[in-house]
Coordinates of C-alpha atoms in Angstrom, one line a residue:
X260 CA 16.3 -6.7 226.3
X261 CA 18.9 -9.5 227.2
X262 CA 17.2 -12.1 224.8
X263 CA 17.6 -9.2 221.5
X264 CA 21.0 -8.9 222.7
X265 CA 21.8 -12.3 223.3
X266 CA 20.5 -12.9 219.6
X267 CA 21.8 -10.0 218.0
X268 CA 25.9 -11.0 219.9
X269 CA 25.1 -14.8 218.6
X270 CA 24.0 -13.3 214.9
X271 CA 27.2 -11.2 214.7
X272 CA 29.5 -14.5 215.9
X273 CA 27.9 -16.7 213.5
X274 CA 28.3 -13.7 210.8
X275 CA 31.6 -13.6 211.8
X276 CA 32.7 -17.7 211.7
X277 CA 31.0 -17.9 207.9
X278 CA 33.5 -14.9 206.5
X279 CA 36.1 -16.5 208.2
X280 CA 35.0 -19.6 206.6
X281 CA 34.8 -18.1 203.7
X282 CA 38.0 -16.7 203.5
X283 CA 39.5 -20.3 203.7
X284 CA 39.9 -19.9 199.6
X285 CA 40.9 -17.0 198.5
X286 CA 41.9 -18.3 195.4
X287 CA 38.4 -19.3 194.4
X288 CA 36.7 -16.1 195.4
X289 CA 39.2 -14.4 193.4
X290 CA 38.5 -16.8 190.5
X291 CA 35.0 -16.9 190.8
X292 CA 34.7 -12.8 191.1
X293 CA 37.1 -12.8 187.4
X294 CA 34.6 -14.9 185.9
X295 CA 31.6 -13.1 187.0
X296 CA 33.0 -9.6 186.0
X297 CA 35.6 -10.2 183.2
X298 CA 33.2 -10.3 179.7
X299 CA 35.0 -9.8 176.0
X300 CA 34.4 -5.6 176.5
X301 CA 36.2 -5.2 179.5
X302 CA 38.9 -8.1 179.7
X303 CA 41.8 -6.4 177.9
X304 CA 40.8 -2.8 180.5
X305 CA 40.8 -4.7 183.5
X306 CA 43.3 -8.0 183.2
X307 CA 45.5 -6.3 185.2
X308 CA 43.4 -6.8 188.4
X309 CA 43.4 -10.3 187.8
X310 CA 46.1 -11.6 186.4
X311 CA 50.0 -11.3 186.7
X312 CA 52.4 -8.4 184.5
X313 CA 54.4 -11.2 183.9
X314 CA 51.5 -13.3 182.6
X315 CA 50.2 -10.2 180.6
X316 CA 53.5 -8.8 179.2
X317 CA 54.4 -5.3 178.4
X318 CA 51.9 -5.5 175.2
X319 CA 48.8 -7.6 175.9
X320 CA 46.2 -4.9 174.9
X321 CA 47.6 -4.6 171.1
X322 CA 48.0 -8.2 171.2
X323 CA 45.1 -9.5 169.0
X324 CA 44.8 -13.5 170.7
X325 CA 45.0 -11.6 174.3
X326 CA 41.6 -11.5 174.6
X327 CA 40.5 -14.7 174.1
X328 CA 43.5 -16.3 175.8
X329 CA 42.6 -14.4 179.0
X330 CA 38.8 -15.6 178.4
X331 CA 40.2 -19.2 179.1
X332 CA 37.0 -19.4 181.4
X333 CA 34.8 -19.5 178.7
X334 CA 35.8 -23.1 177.9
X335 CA 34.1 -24.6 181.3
X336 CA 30.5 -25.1 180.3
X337 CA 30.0 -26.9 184.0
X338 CA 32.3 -26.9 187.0
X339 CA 31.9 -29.7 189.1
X340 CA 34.5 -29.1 192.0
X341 CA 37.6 -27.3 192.9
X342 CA 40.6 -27.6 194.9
X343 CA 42.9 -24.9 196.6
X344 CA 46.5 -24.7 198.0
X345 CA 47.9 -21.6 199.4
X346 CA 51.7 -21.7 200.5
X347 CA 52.8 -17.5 201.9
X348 CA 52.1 -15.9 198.9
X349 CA 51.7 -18.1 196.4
X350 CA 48.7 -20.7 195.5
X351 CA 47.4 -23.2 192.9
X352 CA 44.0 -24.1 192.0
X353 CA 42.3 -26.9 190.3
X354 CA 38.9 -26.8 189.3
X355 CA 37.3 -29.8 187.6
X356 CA 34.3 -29.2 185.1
X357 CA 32.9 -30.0 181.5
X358 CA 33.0 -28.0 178.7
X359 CA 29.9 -27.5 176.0
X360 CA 30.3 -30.7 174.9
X361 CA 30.6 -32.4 178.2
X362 CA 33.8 -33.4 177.9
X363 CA 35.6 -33.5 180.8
X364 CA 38.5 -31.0 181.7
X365 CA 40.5 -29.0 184.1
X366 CA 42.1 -25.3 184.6
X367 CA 45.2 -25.5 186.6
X368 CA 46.3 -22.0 187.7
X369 CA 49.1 -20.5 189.8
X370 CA 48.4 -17.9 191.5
X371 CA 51.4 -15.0 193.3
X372 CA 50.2 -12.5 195.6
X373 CA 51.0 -8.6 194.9
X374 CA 50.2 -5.5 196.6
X375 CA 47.4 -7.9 198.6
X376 CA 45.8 -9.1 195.6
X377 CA 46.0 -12.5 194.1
X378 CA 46.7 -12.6 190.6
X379 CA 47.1 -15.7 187.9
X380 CA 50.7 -16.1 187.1
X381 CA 49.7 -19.1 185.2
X382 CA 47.5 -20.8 183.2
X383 CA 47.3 -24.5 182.1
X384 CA 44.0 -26.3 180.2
X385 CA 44.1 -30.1 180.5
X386 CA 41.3 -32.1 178.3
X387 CA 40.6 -34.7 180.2
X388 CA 39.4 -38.4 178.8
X389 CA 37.7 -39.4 182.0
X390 CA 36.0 -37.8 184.6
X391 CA 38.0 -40.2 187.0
X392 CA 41.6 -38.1 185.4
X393 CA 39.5 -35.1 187.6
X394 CA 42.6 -33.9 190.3
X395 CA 42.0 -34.9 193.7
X396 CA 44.3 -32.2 195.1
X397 CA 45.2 -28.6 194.1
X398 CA 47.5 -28.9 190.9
X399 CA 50.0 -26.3 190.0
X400 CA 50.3 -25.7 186.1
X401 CA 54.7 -26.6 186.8
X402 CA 53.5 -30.4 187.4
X403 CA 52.3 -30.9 184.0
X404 CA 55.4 -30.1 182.5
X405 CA 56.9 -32.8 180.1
X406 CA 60.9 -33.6 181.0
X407 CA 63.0 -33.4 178.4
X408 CA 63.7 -37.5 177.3

């Protein structure tokens, strides 16, 4: 009786340390979970559980481009890595992949957290020349602004 115990106590902590683990990046779960539900029948229904009102605007269902602008996803044939930053409630992520033609690219996003969820305030699609342009750190979409010459 102490051995199942034992096992089942030691079971539930190393249950518990791989959520925990998991919960490291909540920004790519909530990425990944987007791209694994969100499909060209639903996106315009359900964009508002994954990305920000002032992302969307007041008028993004009768907005004919919305749907493939919020599809952005689509574009990344193969991702190869990603990288997270979370600061209070806001985040960016970087996630480094090819598209169809294996072409190298990258989707920086911003993320703001509201009412507990984290929603894309942000979306920025760099084409990359070289796999070696690949981000090494979480890049917020704000740092590949151009200043004004």
């Amino acid at each position: 009786m102490k051995t199942i115990l034992l096992s089942l106590m030691l079971a539930l902590t190393i249950s518990g340390c791989a959520t925990a683990d998991d919960s490291q990046m909540p920004l790519f779960q909530t990425y990944t979970k987007y791209t694994a539900l969100v499909d060209k029948d639903n996106v315009l229904t359900i964009a508002d559980r994954y990305f920000s009102p002032s992302l969307l605007g007041e008028d993004y269902k009768n907005n004919p481009g919305a749907s493939s602008q919020l599809l952005f996803h689509k574009l990344m044939a193969e991702k190869v890595n990603h990288r997270e930053l979370v600061t209070g409630q806001h985040g960016c992520l970087s996630i480094n992949g090819y598209d169809e033609g294996k072409e190298p690219l990258t989707f920086s996003l911003a993320y703001m957290q509201l009412d507990d969820a984290w929603l894309i305030a942000q979306i920025h699609v760099v084409f990359l020349e070289n796999e070696s342009d690949f981000p090494d750190v979480a890049t917020c979409p704000d740092a590949y602004s151009l200043d004004p010459v």
